Amino acid sequence: SQQGEEDPQALSIQEGENATMNCSYKTSINNLQWYRQNSGRGLVHLILIRSNEREKHSRRLRVTLDTSKKSSSLLITASRAADTASYFCATVNTGGFKTIFGAGTRLFVKA
Amino acid sequence: GAGVSQTPSNKVTEKGKYVELRCDPISGHTALYWYRQSLGQGPEFLIYFQGTGAADDSGLPNDRFFAVRPEGSVSTLKIQRTERGDSAVYLCASSLGGGSGANVLTFGAGSRLTVL
């Protein structure tokens, strides 16, 4: 089963530009996480935001969470060609550890 | 171990055969997850274990799929009477699964299953 829906499905930008990806989900959550996947590889955790937080920063990443709208956004600033990958949001349900992923946004950063 | 290890990395089998995929999680991680990922899609939840028991197996598509984790460490995903539609990358992940509620997953590289 999948819970999150990301948009856009695909995003192509120039190096140096910012990239914004959005995620919507359906049920109550404990926290929301973003993962990155390079082609043919496993997923790597990027950042986590708890349900009682509204914004979180880590290096060039900024994540927002709006629990009233059940949505989150991931902003990558000053993108680099090495940021080219698929990005997935994942929600962790309240009261447990079940982690559900969205369909992902495919980001392509042109050098 | 240092990371999550999955074997085999690639498995080609014929329709109707039985397949086992193995996952060796990070030492000390109590939670273990199985996902299935098709090309261009996100990971699809199959099952997760807390210790030896399956805490949630609601994602297993049908009774041909079964997973075990008898000693609370290594897990095996078993697929009986494989079908062409089972072809996908099977991802395993583990986490501390503790009371922090954070539950960050560490993924293995996956096992690519091709059913001919």
mmCIF file of N, CA and C in Angstrom, chain B:
data_model
loop_
_atom_site.group_PDB
_atom_site.id
_atom_site.type_symbol
_atom_site.label_atom_id
_atom_site.label_comp_id
_atom_site.label_asym_id
_atom_site.label_seq_id
_atom_site.Cartn_x
_atom_site.Cartn_y
_atom_site.Cartn_z
ATOM 1 N N GLY B 1 26.159 -6.192 11.347
ATOM 2 C CA GLY B 1 27.059 -5.713 10.309
ATOM 3 C C GLY B 1 26.961 -4.209 10.176
ATOM 4 N N ALA B 2 27.789 -3.652 9.284
ATOM 5 C CA ALA B 2 27.844 -2.219 9.125
ATOM 6 C C ALA B 2 26.611 -1.672 8.432
ATOM 7 N N GLY B 3 26.021 -2.465 7.560
ATOM 8 C CA GLY B 3 24.856 -2.013 6.819
ATOM 9 C C GLY B 3 23.870 -3.153 6.694
ATOM 10 N N VAL B 4 22.794 -2.906 5.933
ATOM 11 C CA VAL B 4 21.803 -3.939 5.668
ATOM 12 C C VAL B 4 22.250 -4.712 4.434
ATOM 13 N N SER B 5 22.335 -6.009 4.572
ATOM 14 C CA SER B 5 22.822 -6.850 3.483
ATOM 15 C C SER B 5 21.690 -7.706 2.933
ATOM 16 N N GLN B 6 21.529 -7.703 1.609
ATOM 17 C CA GLN B 6 20.496 -8.500 0.984
ATOM 18 C C GLN B 6 21.125 -9.454 -0.026
ATOM 19 N N THR B 7 20.654 -10.690 0.015
ATOM 20 C CA THR B 7 21.122 -11.682 -0.956
ATOM 21 C C THR B 7 19.942 -12.502 -1.464
ATOM 22 N N PRO B 8 19.956 -12.936 -2.734
ATOM 23 C CA PRO B 8 20.941 -12.545 -3.737
ATOM 24 C C PRO B 8 20.675 -11.137 -4.239
ATOM 25 N N SER B 9 21.607 -10.549 -4.926
ATOM 26 C CA SER B 9 21.379 -9.219 -5.488
ATOM 27 C C SER B 9 20.514 -9.326 -6.739
ATOM 28 N N ASN B 10 20.643 -10.447 -7.427
ATOM 29 C CA ASN B 10 19.842 -10.712 -8.615
ATOM 30 C C ASN B 10 19.380 -12.155 -8.607
ATOM 31 N N LYS B 11 18.123 -12.364 -8.949
ATOM 32 C CA LYS B 11 17.596 -13.720 -9.019
ATOM 33 C C LYS B 11 16.690 -13.821 -10.246
ATOM 34 N N VAL B 12 17.007 -14.760 -11.123
ATOM 35 C CA VAL B 12 16.155 -15.028 -12.278
ATOM 36 C C VAL B 12 15.566 -16.409 -12.081
ATOM 37 N N THR B 13 14.262 -16.509 -12.192
ATOM 38 C CA THR B 13 13.605 -17.781 -11.986
ATOM 39 C C THR B 13 12.505 -17.968 -13.013
ATOM 40 N N GLU B 14 11.984 -19.171 -13.052
ATOM 41 C CA GLU B 14 10.899 -19.453 -13.985
ATOM 42 C C GLU B 14 9.568 -19.395 -13.269
ATOM 43 N N LYS B 15 8.559 -19.055 -14.001
ATOM 44 C CA LYS B 15 7.188 -19.006 -13.466
ATOM 45 C C LYS B 15 6.878 -20.321 -12.777
ATOM 46 N N GLY B 16 6.301 -20.205 -11.580
ATOM 47 C CA GLY B 16 5.910 -21.392 -10.833
ATOM 48 C C GLY B 16 6.930 -21.870 -9.819
ATOM 49 N N LYS B 17 8.145 -21.346 -9.877
ATOM 50 C CA LYS B 17 9.186 -21.774 -8.950
ATOM 51 C C LYS B 17 9.063 -21.062 -7.599
ATOM 52 N N TYR B 18 9.789 -21.604 -6.626
ATOM 53 C CA TYR B 18 9.837 -21.052 -5.269
ATOM 54 C C TYR B 18 11.120 -20.227 -5.119
ATOM 55 N N VAL B 19 11.002 -19.084 -4.448
ATOM 56 C CA VAL B 19 12.141 -18.184 -4.281
ATOM 57 C C VAL B 19 12.264 -17.747 -2.824
ATOM 58 N N GLU B 20 13.484 -17.641 -2.355
ATOM 59 C CA GLU B 20 13.751 -17.088 -1.026
ATOM 60 C C GLU B 20 14.709 -15.915 -1.168
ATOM 61 N N LEU B 21 14.382 -14.823 -0.518
ATOM 62 C CA LEU B 21 15.241 -13.643 -0.495
ATOM 63 C C LEU B 21 15.626 -13.385 0.962
ATOM 64 N N ARG B 22 16.900 -13.099 1.179
ATOM 65 C CA ARG B 22 17.399 -12.981 2.539
ATOM 66 C C ARG B 22 17.801 -11.550 2.857
ATOM 67 N N CYS B 23 17.565 -11.164 4.109
ATOM 68 C CA CYS B 23 17.960 -9.828 4.575
ATOM 69 C C CYS B 23 18.683 -9.957 5.916
ATOM 70 N N ASP B 24 19.849 -9.373 5.998
ATOM 71 C CA ASP B 24 20.632 -9.347 7.234
ATOM 72 C C ASP B 24 20.676 -7.898 7.704
ATOM 73 N N PRO B 25 19.938 -7.552 8.756
ATOM 74 C CA PRO B 25 19.828 -6.140 9.149
ATOM 75 C C PRO B 25 21.050 -5.667 9.925
ATOM 76 N N ILE B 26 21.038 -4.394 10.259
ATOM 77 C CA ILE B 26 22.078 -3.833 11.109
ATOM 78 C C ILE B 26 21.939 -4.442 12.497
ATOM 79 N N SER B 27 23.070 -4.827 13.065
ATOM 80 C CA SER B 27 23.063 -5.453 14.377
ATOM 81 C C SER B 27 22.410 -4.535 15.413
ATOM 82 N N GLY B 28 21.475 -5.086 16.176
ATOM 83 C CA GLY B 28 20.808 -4.292 17.206
ATOM 84 C C GLY B 28 19.526 -3.626 16.747
ATOM 85 N N HIS B 29 19.265 -3.642 15.451
ATOM 86 C CA HIS B 29 18.010 -3.067 14.948
ATOM 87 C C HIS B 29 16.872 -4.065 15.191
ATOM 88 N N THR B 30 15.852 -3.620 15.929
ATOM 89 C CA THR B 30 14.777 -4.542 16.270
ATOM 90 C C THR B 30 13.682 -4.585 15.207
ATOM 91 N N ALA B 31 13.550 -3.509 14.435
ATOM 92 C CA ALA B 31 12.504 -3.465 13.412
ATOM 93 C C ALA B 31 13.110 -3.795 12.050
ATOM 94 N N LEU B 32 12.387 -4.589 11.267
ATOM 95 C CA LEU B 32 12.843 -4.973 9.931
ATOM 96 C C LEU B 32 11.659 -4.910 8.979
ATOM 97 N N TYR B 33 11.899 -4.335 7.806
ATOM 98 C CA TYR B 33 10.849 -4.076 6.835
ATOM 99 C C TYR B 33 11.176 -4.717 5.496
ATOM 100 N N TRP B 34 10.125 -5.161 4.816
ATOM 101 C CA TRP B 34 10.227 -5.589 3.418
ATOM 102 C C TRP B 34 9.333 -4.696 2.561
ATOM 103 N N TYR B 35 9.902 -4.244 1.450
ATOM 104 C CA TYR B 35 9.160 -3.471 0.453
ATOM 105 C C TYR B 35 9.404 -4.090 -0.921
ATOM 106 N N ARG B 36 8.497 -3.782 -1.832
ATOM 107 C CA ARG B 36 8.660 -4.189 -3.227
ATOM 108 C C ARG B 36 8.602 -2.927 -4.079
ATOM 109 N N GLN B 37 9.530 -2.811 -5.017
ATOM 110 C CA GLN B 37 9.568 -1.606 -5.845
ATOM 111 C C GLN B 37 9.625 -1.992 -7.319
ATOM 112 N N SER B 38 8.640 -1.513 -8.066
ATOM 113 C CA SER B 38 8.638 -1.706 -9.515
ATOM 114 C C SER B 38 9.245 -0.477 -10.163
ATOM 115 N N LEU B 39 9.663 -0.614 -11.389
ATOM 116 C CA LEU B 39 10.356 0.450 -12.096
ATOM 117 C C LEU B 39 9.518 1.725 -12.126
ATOM 118 N N GLY B 40 10.121 2.813 -11.681
ATOM 119 C CA GLY B 40 9.440 4.098 -11.721
ATOM 120 C C GLY B 40 8.423 4.322 -10.623
ATOM 121 N N GLN B 41 8.345 3.386 -9.674
ATOM 122 C CA GLN B 41 7.365 3.491 -8.588
ATOM 123 C C GLN B 41 8.072 3.663 -7.244
ATOM 124 N N GLY B 42 7.306 4.035 -6.239
ATOM 125 C CA GLY B 42 7.833 4.098 -4.898
ATOM 126 C C GLY B 42 7.831 2.724 -4.254
ATOM 127 N N PRO B 43 8.551 2.564 -3.155
ATOM 128 C CA PRO B 43 8.540 1.280 -2.443
ATOM 129 C C PRO B 43 7.141 0.976 -1.920
ATOM 130 N N GLU B 44 6.687 -0.227 -2.188
ATOM 131 C CA GLU B 44 5.370 -0.684 -1.746
ATOM 132 C C GLU B 44 5.550 -1.524 -0.489
ATOM 133 N N PHE B 45 4.922 -1.119 0.596
ATOM 134 C CA PHE B 45 5.053 -1.817 1.874
ATOM 135 C C PHE B 45 4.512 -3.239 1.775
ATOM 136 N N LEU B 46 5.292 -4.185 2.304
ATOM 137 C CA LEU B 46 4.840 -5.580 2.352
ATOM 138 C C LEU B 46 4.569 -6.024 3.790
ATOM 139 N N ILE B 47 5.607 -5.916 4.643
ATOM 140 C CA ILE B 47 5.514 -6.445 6.004
ATOM 141 C C ILE B 47 6.590 -5.799 6.853
ATOM 142 N N TYR B 48 6.312 -5.665 8.158
ATOM 143 C CA TYR B 48 7.408 -5.311 9.036
ATOM 144 C C TYR B 48 7.356 -6.121 10.318
ATOM 145 N N PHE B 49 8.544 -6.373 10.845
ATOM 146 C CA PHE B 49 8.745 -7.150 12.058
ATOM 147 C C PHE B 49 9.228 -6.238 13.175
ATOM 148 N N GLN B 50 8.738 -6.515 14.365
ATOM 149 C CA GLN B 50 9.291 -5.928 15.569
ATOM 150 C C GLN B 50 9.806 -7.127 16.363
ATOM 151 N N GLY B 51 11.125 -7.305 16.378
ATOM 152 C CA GLY B 51 11.670 -8.517 16.967
ATOM 153 C C GLY B 51 11.382 -9.708 16.059
ATOM 154 N N THR B 52 10.887 -10.778 16.645
ATOM 155 C CA THR B 52 10.620 -11.990 15.871
ATOM 156 C C THR B 52 9.241 -12.007 15.244
ATOM 157 N N GLY B 53 8.357 -11.170 15.731
ATOM 158 C CA GLY B 53 6.976 -11.232 15.270
ATOM 159 C C GLY B 53 6.655 -10.232 14.190
ATOM 160 N N ALA B 54 5.761 -10.621 13.293
ATOM 161 C CA ALA B 54 5.295 -9.715 12.246
ATOM 162 C C ALA B 54 4.298 -8.745 12.859
ATOM 163 N N ALA B 55 4.689 -7.476 12.981
ATOM 164 C CA ALA B 55 3.815 -6.472 13.589
ATOM 165 C C ALA B 55 2.710 -6.040 12.633
ATOM 166 N N ASP B 56 2.996 -6.101 11.334
ATOM 167 C CA ASP B 56 2.011 -5.685 10.339
ATOM 168 C C ASP B 56 2.358 -6.369 9.020
ATOM 169 N N ASP B 57 1.509 -7.267 8.565
ATOM 170 C CA ASP B 57 1.760 -7.959 7.286
ATOM 171 C C ASP B 57 0.679 -7.624 6.259
ATOM 172 N N SER B 58 0.054 -6.467 6.458
ATOM 173 C CA SER B 58 -1.089 -6.103 5.621
ATOM 174 C C SER B 58 -0.724 -5.840 4.167
ATOM 175 N N GLY B 59 0.571 -5.652 3.891
ATOM 176 C CA GLY B 59 0.982 -5.374 2.520
ATOM 177 C C GLY B 59 1.304 -6.602 1.691
ATOM 178 N N LEU B 60 1.350 -7.752 2.298
ATOM 179 C CA LEU B 60 1.623 -8.972 1.516
ATOM 180 C C LEU B 60 0.483 -9.169 0.526
ATOM 181 N N PRO B 61 0.795 -9.293 -0.760
ATOM 182 C CA PRO B 61 -0.271 -9.276 -1.773
ATOM 183 C C PRO B 61 -1.206 -10.483 -1.736
ATOM 184 N N ASN B 62 -0.711 -11.638 -1.351
ATOM 185 C CA ASN B 62 -1.543 -12.843 -1.298
ATOM 186 C C ASN B 62 -0.797 -13.916 -0.522
ATOM 187 N N ASP B 63 -1.405 -15.072 -0.401
ATOM 188 C CA ASP B 63 -0.815 -16.111 0.453
ATOM 189 C C ASP B 63 0.377 -16.821 -0.187
ATOM 190 N N ARG B 64 0.790 -16.393 -1.380
ATOM 191 C CA ARG B 64 2.030 -16.955 -1.944
ATOM 192 C C ARG B 64 3.255 -16.310 -1.283
ATOM 193 N N PHE B 65 3.043 -15.188 -0.622
ATOM 194 C CA PHE B 65 4.140 -14.455 0.012
ATOM 195 C C PHE B 65 4.136 -14.712 1.514
ATOM 196 N N PHE B 66 5.333 -14.971 2.026
ATOM 197 C CA PHE B 66 5.459 -15.219 3.461
ATOM 198 C C PHE B 66 6.838 -14.756 3.899
ATOM 199 N N ALA B 67 6.947 -14.237 5.106
ATOM 200 C CA ALA B 67 8.253 -13.801 5.609
ATOM 201 C C ALA B 67 8.420 -14.267 7.040
ATOM 202 N N VAL B 68 9.654 -14.570 7.392
ATOM 203 C CA VAL B 68 9.965 -15.023 8.746
ATOM 204 C C VAL B 68 11.184 -14.281 9.261
ATOM 205 N N ARG B 69 11.275 -14.260 10.583
ATOM 206 C CA ARG B 69 12.440 -13.674 11.258
ATOM 207 C C ARG B 69 12.597 -14.415 12.584
ATOM 208 N N PRO B 70 12.984 -15.672 12.519
ATOM 209 C CA PRO B 70 12.889 -16.584 13.660
ATOM 210 C C PRO B 70 13.701 -16.181 14.887
ATOM 211 N N GLU B 71 14.829 -15.519 14.705
ATOM 212 C CA GLU B 71 15.658 -15.168 15.856
ATOM 213 C C GLU B 71 15.740 -13.664 16.056
ATOM 214 N N GLY B 72 14.889 -12.941 15.378
ATOM 215 C CA GLY B 72 14.862 -11.499 15.563
ATOM 216 C C GLY B 72 15.990 -10.759 14.884
ATOM 217 N N SER B 73 16.688 -11.439 13.981
ATOM 218 C CA SER B 73 17.769 -10.787 13.252
ATOM 219 C C SER B 73 17.532 -10.966 11.753
ATOM 220 N N VAL B 74 18.131 -11.994 11.159
ATOM 221 C CA VAL B 74 17.979 -12.255 9.731
ATOM 222 C C VAL B 74 16.523 -12.568 9.406
ATOM 223 N N SER B 75 16.093 -12.072 8.246
ATOM 224 C CA SER B 75 14.738 -12.354 7.779
ATOM 225 C C SER B 75 14.793 -12.950 6.380
ATOM 226 N N THR B 76 13.823 -13.800 6.084
ATOM 227 C CA THR B 76 13.704 -14.390 4.762
ATOM 228 C C THR B 76 12.304 -14.124 4.220
ATOM 229 N N LEU B 77 12.258 -13.594 3.008
ATOM 230 C CA LEU B 77 10.992 -13.414 2.301
ATOM 231 C C LEU B 77 10.850 -14.587 1.336
ATOM 232 N N LYS B 78 9.729 -15.276 1.431
ATOM 233 C CA LYS B 78 9.528 -16.486 0.651
ATOM 234 C C LYS B 78 8.365 -16.270 -0.309
ATOM 235 N N ILE B 79 8.586 -16.604 -1.559
ATOM 236 C CA ILE B 79 7.541 -16.460 -2.567
ATOM 237 C C ILE B 79 7.332 -17.812 -3.231
ATOM 238 N N GLN B 80 6.110 -18.308 -3.122
ATOM 239 C CA GLN B 80 5.780 -19.602 -3.721
ATOM 240 C C GLN B 80 5.133 -19.385 -5.083
ATOM 241 N N ARG B 81 5.284 -20.382 -5.942
ATOM 242 C CA ARG B 81 4.600 -20.387 -7.246
ATOM 243 C C ARG B 81 4.695 -19.005 -7.908
ATOM 244 N N THR B 82 5.929 -18.576 -8.120
ATOM 245 C CA THR B 82 6.166 -17.225 -8.636
ATOM 246 C C THR B 82 5.419 -16.979 -9.942
ATOM 247 N N GLU B 83 5.007 -15.731 -10.101
ATOM 248 C CA GLU B 83 4.328 -15.272 -11.312
ATOM 249 C C GLU B 83 5.134 -14.134 -11.924
ATOM 250 N N ARG B 84 4.916 -13.885 -13.209
ATOM 251 C CA ARG B 84 5.690 -12.830 -13.888
ATOM 252 C C ARG B 84 5.472 -11.480 -13.207
ATOM 253 N N GLY B 85 4.279 -11.273 -12.674
ATOM 254 C CA GLY B 85 3.975 -10.018 -11.984
ATOM 255 C C GLY B 85 4.728 -9.821 -10.680
ATOM 256 N N ASP B 86 5.396 -10.862 -10.198
ATOM 257 C CA ASP B 86 6.207 -10.732 -8.978
ATOM 258 C C ASP B 86 7.558 -10.082 -9.280
ATOM 259 N N SER B 87 7.891 -9.934 -10.550
ATOM 260 C CA SER B 87 9.173 -9.336 -10.926
ATOM 261 C C SER B 87 9.241 -7.903 -10.407
ATOM 262 N N ALA B 88 10.289 -7.627 -9.648
ATOM 263 C CA ALA B 88 10.458 -6.310 -9.020
ATOM 264 C C ALA B 88 11.777 -6.329 -8.247
ATOM 265 N N VAL B 89 12.110 -5.189 -7.664
ATOM 266 C CA VAL B 89 13.220 -5.143 -6.704
ATOM 267 C C VAL B 89 12.614 -5.233 -5.306
ATOM 268 N N TYR B 90 13.087 -6.173 -4.529
ATOM 269 C CA TYR B 90 12.607 -6.360 -3.163
ATOM 270 C C TYR B 90 13.623 -5.717 -2.222
ATOM 271 N N LEU B 91 13.150 -4.712 -1.510
ATOM 272 C CA LEU B 91 14.007 -3.935 -0.621
ATOM 273 C C LEU B 91 13.759 -4.330 0.826
ATOM 274 N N CYS B 92 14.846 -4.420 1.558
ATOM 275 C CA CYS B 92 14.764 -4.657 2.994
ATOM 276 C C CYS B 92 15.327 -3.439 3.710
ATOM 277 N N ALA B 93 14.765 -3.104 4.845
ATOM 278 C CA ALA B 93 15.267 -1.998 5.656
ATOM 279 C C ALA B 93 15.174 -2.389 7.122
ATOM 280 N N SER B 94 16.027 -1.789 7.935
ATOM 281 C CA SER B 94 15.937 -2.019 9.372
ATOM 282 C C SER B 94 16.018 -0.692 10.109
ATOM 283 N N SER B 95 15.539 -0.702 11.341
ATOM 284 C CA SER B 95 15.604 0.499 12.169
ATOM 285 C C SER B 95 15.696 0.097 13.632
ATOM 286 N N LEU B 96 16.047 1.069 14.464
ATOM 287 C CA LEU B 96 16.141 0.794 15.888
ATOM 288 C C LEU B 96 14.784 0.402 16.460
ATOM 289 N N GLY B 97 13.719 1.009 15.908
ATOM 290 C CA GLY B 97 12.374 0.627 16.309
ATOM 291 C C GLY B 97 12.075 0.862 17.773
ATOM 292 N N GLY B 98 12.813 1.758 18.405
ATOM 293 C CA GLY B 98 12.654 1.946 19.829
ATOM 294 C C GLY B 98 11.626 2.981 20.193
ATOM 295 N N GLY B 99 11.706 3.467 21.428
ATOM 296 C CA GLY B 99 10.691 4.371 21.928
ATOM 297 C C GLY B 99 10.823 5.798 21.459
ATOM 298 N N SER B 100 11.879 6.095 20.677
ATOM 299 C CA SER B 100 12.054 7.478 20.250
ATOM 300 C C SER B 100 10.957 7.923 19.305
ATOM 301 N N GLY B 101 10.351 6.964 18.640
ATOM 302 C CA GLY B 101 9.296 7.293 17.687
ATOM 303 C C GLY B 101 9.806 7.841 16.380
ATOM 304 N N ALA B 102 11.120 7.927 16.232
ATOM 305 C CA ALA B 102 11.648 8.514 15.015
ATOM 306 C C ALA B 102 11.679 7.499 13.893
ATOM 307 N N ASN B 103 12.218 6.338 14.175
ATOM 308 C CA ASN B 103 12.196 5.225 13.239
ATOM 309 C C ASN B 103 12.751 5.554 11.861
ATOM 310 N N VAL B 104 14.031 5.897 11.815
ATOM 311 C CA VAL B 104 14.696 6.130 10.539
ATOM 312 C C VAL B 104 15.135 4.796 9.965
ATOM 313 N N LEU B 105 14.807 4.551 8.704
ATOM 314 C CA LEU B 105 15.118 3.284 8.068
ATOM 315 C C LEU B 105 16.460 3.329 7.349
ATOM 316 N N THR B 106 17.211 2.240 7.475
ATOM 317 C CA THR B 106 18.421 2.039 6.685
ATOM 318 C C THR B 106 18.139 0.906 5.712
ATOM 319 N N PHE B 107 18.302 1.186 4.428
ATOM 320 C CA PHE B 107 17.951 0.226 3.396
ATOM 321 C C PHE B 107 19.146 -0.574 2.913
ATOM 322 N N GLY B 108 18.863 -1.799 2.488
ATOM 323 C CA GLY B 108 19.827 -2.565 1.722
ATOM 324 C C GLY B 108 19.754 -2.165 0.257
ATOM 325 N N ALA B 109 20.619 -2.776 -0.543
ATOM 326 C CA ALA B 109 20.688 -2.444 -1.969
ATOM 327 C C ALA B 109 19.581 -3.112 -2.775
ATOM 328 N N GLY B 110 18.898 -4.084 -2.165
ATOM 329 C CA GLY B 110 17.781 -4.729 -2.835
ATOM 330 C C GLY B 110 18.147 -6.028 -3.522
ATOM 331 N N SER B 111 17.122 -6.837 -3.740
ATOM 332 C CA SER B 111 17.247 -8.075 -4.516
ATOM 333 C C SER B 111 16.338 -7.927 -5.728
ATOM 334 N N ARG B 112 16.934 -7.969 -6.903
ATOM 335 C CA ARG B 112 16.134 -7.843 -8.138
ATOM 336 C C ARG B 112 15.658 -9.220 -8.553
ATOM 337 N N LEU B 113 14.347 -9.402 -8.555
ATOM 338 C CA LEU B 113 13.756 -10.686 -8.931
ATOM 339 C C LEU B 113 13.143 -10.564 -10.324
ATOM 340 N N THR B 114 13.530 -11.481 -11.197
ATOM 341 C CA THR B 114 12.950 -11.553 -12.536
ATOM 342 C C THR B 114 12.325 -12.927 -12.711
ATOM 343 N N VAL B 115 11.043 -12.938 -12.997
ATOM 344 C CA VAL B 115 10.323 -14.193 -13.221
ATOM 345 C C VAL B 115 10.028 -14.317 -14.715
ATOM 346 N N LEU B 116 10.587 -15.327 -15.327
ATOM 347 C CA LEU B 116 10.431 -15.503 -16.779
ATOM 348 C C LEU B 116 9.182 -16.307 -17.112
#
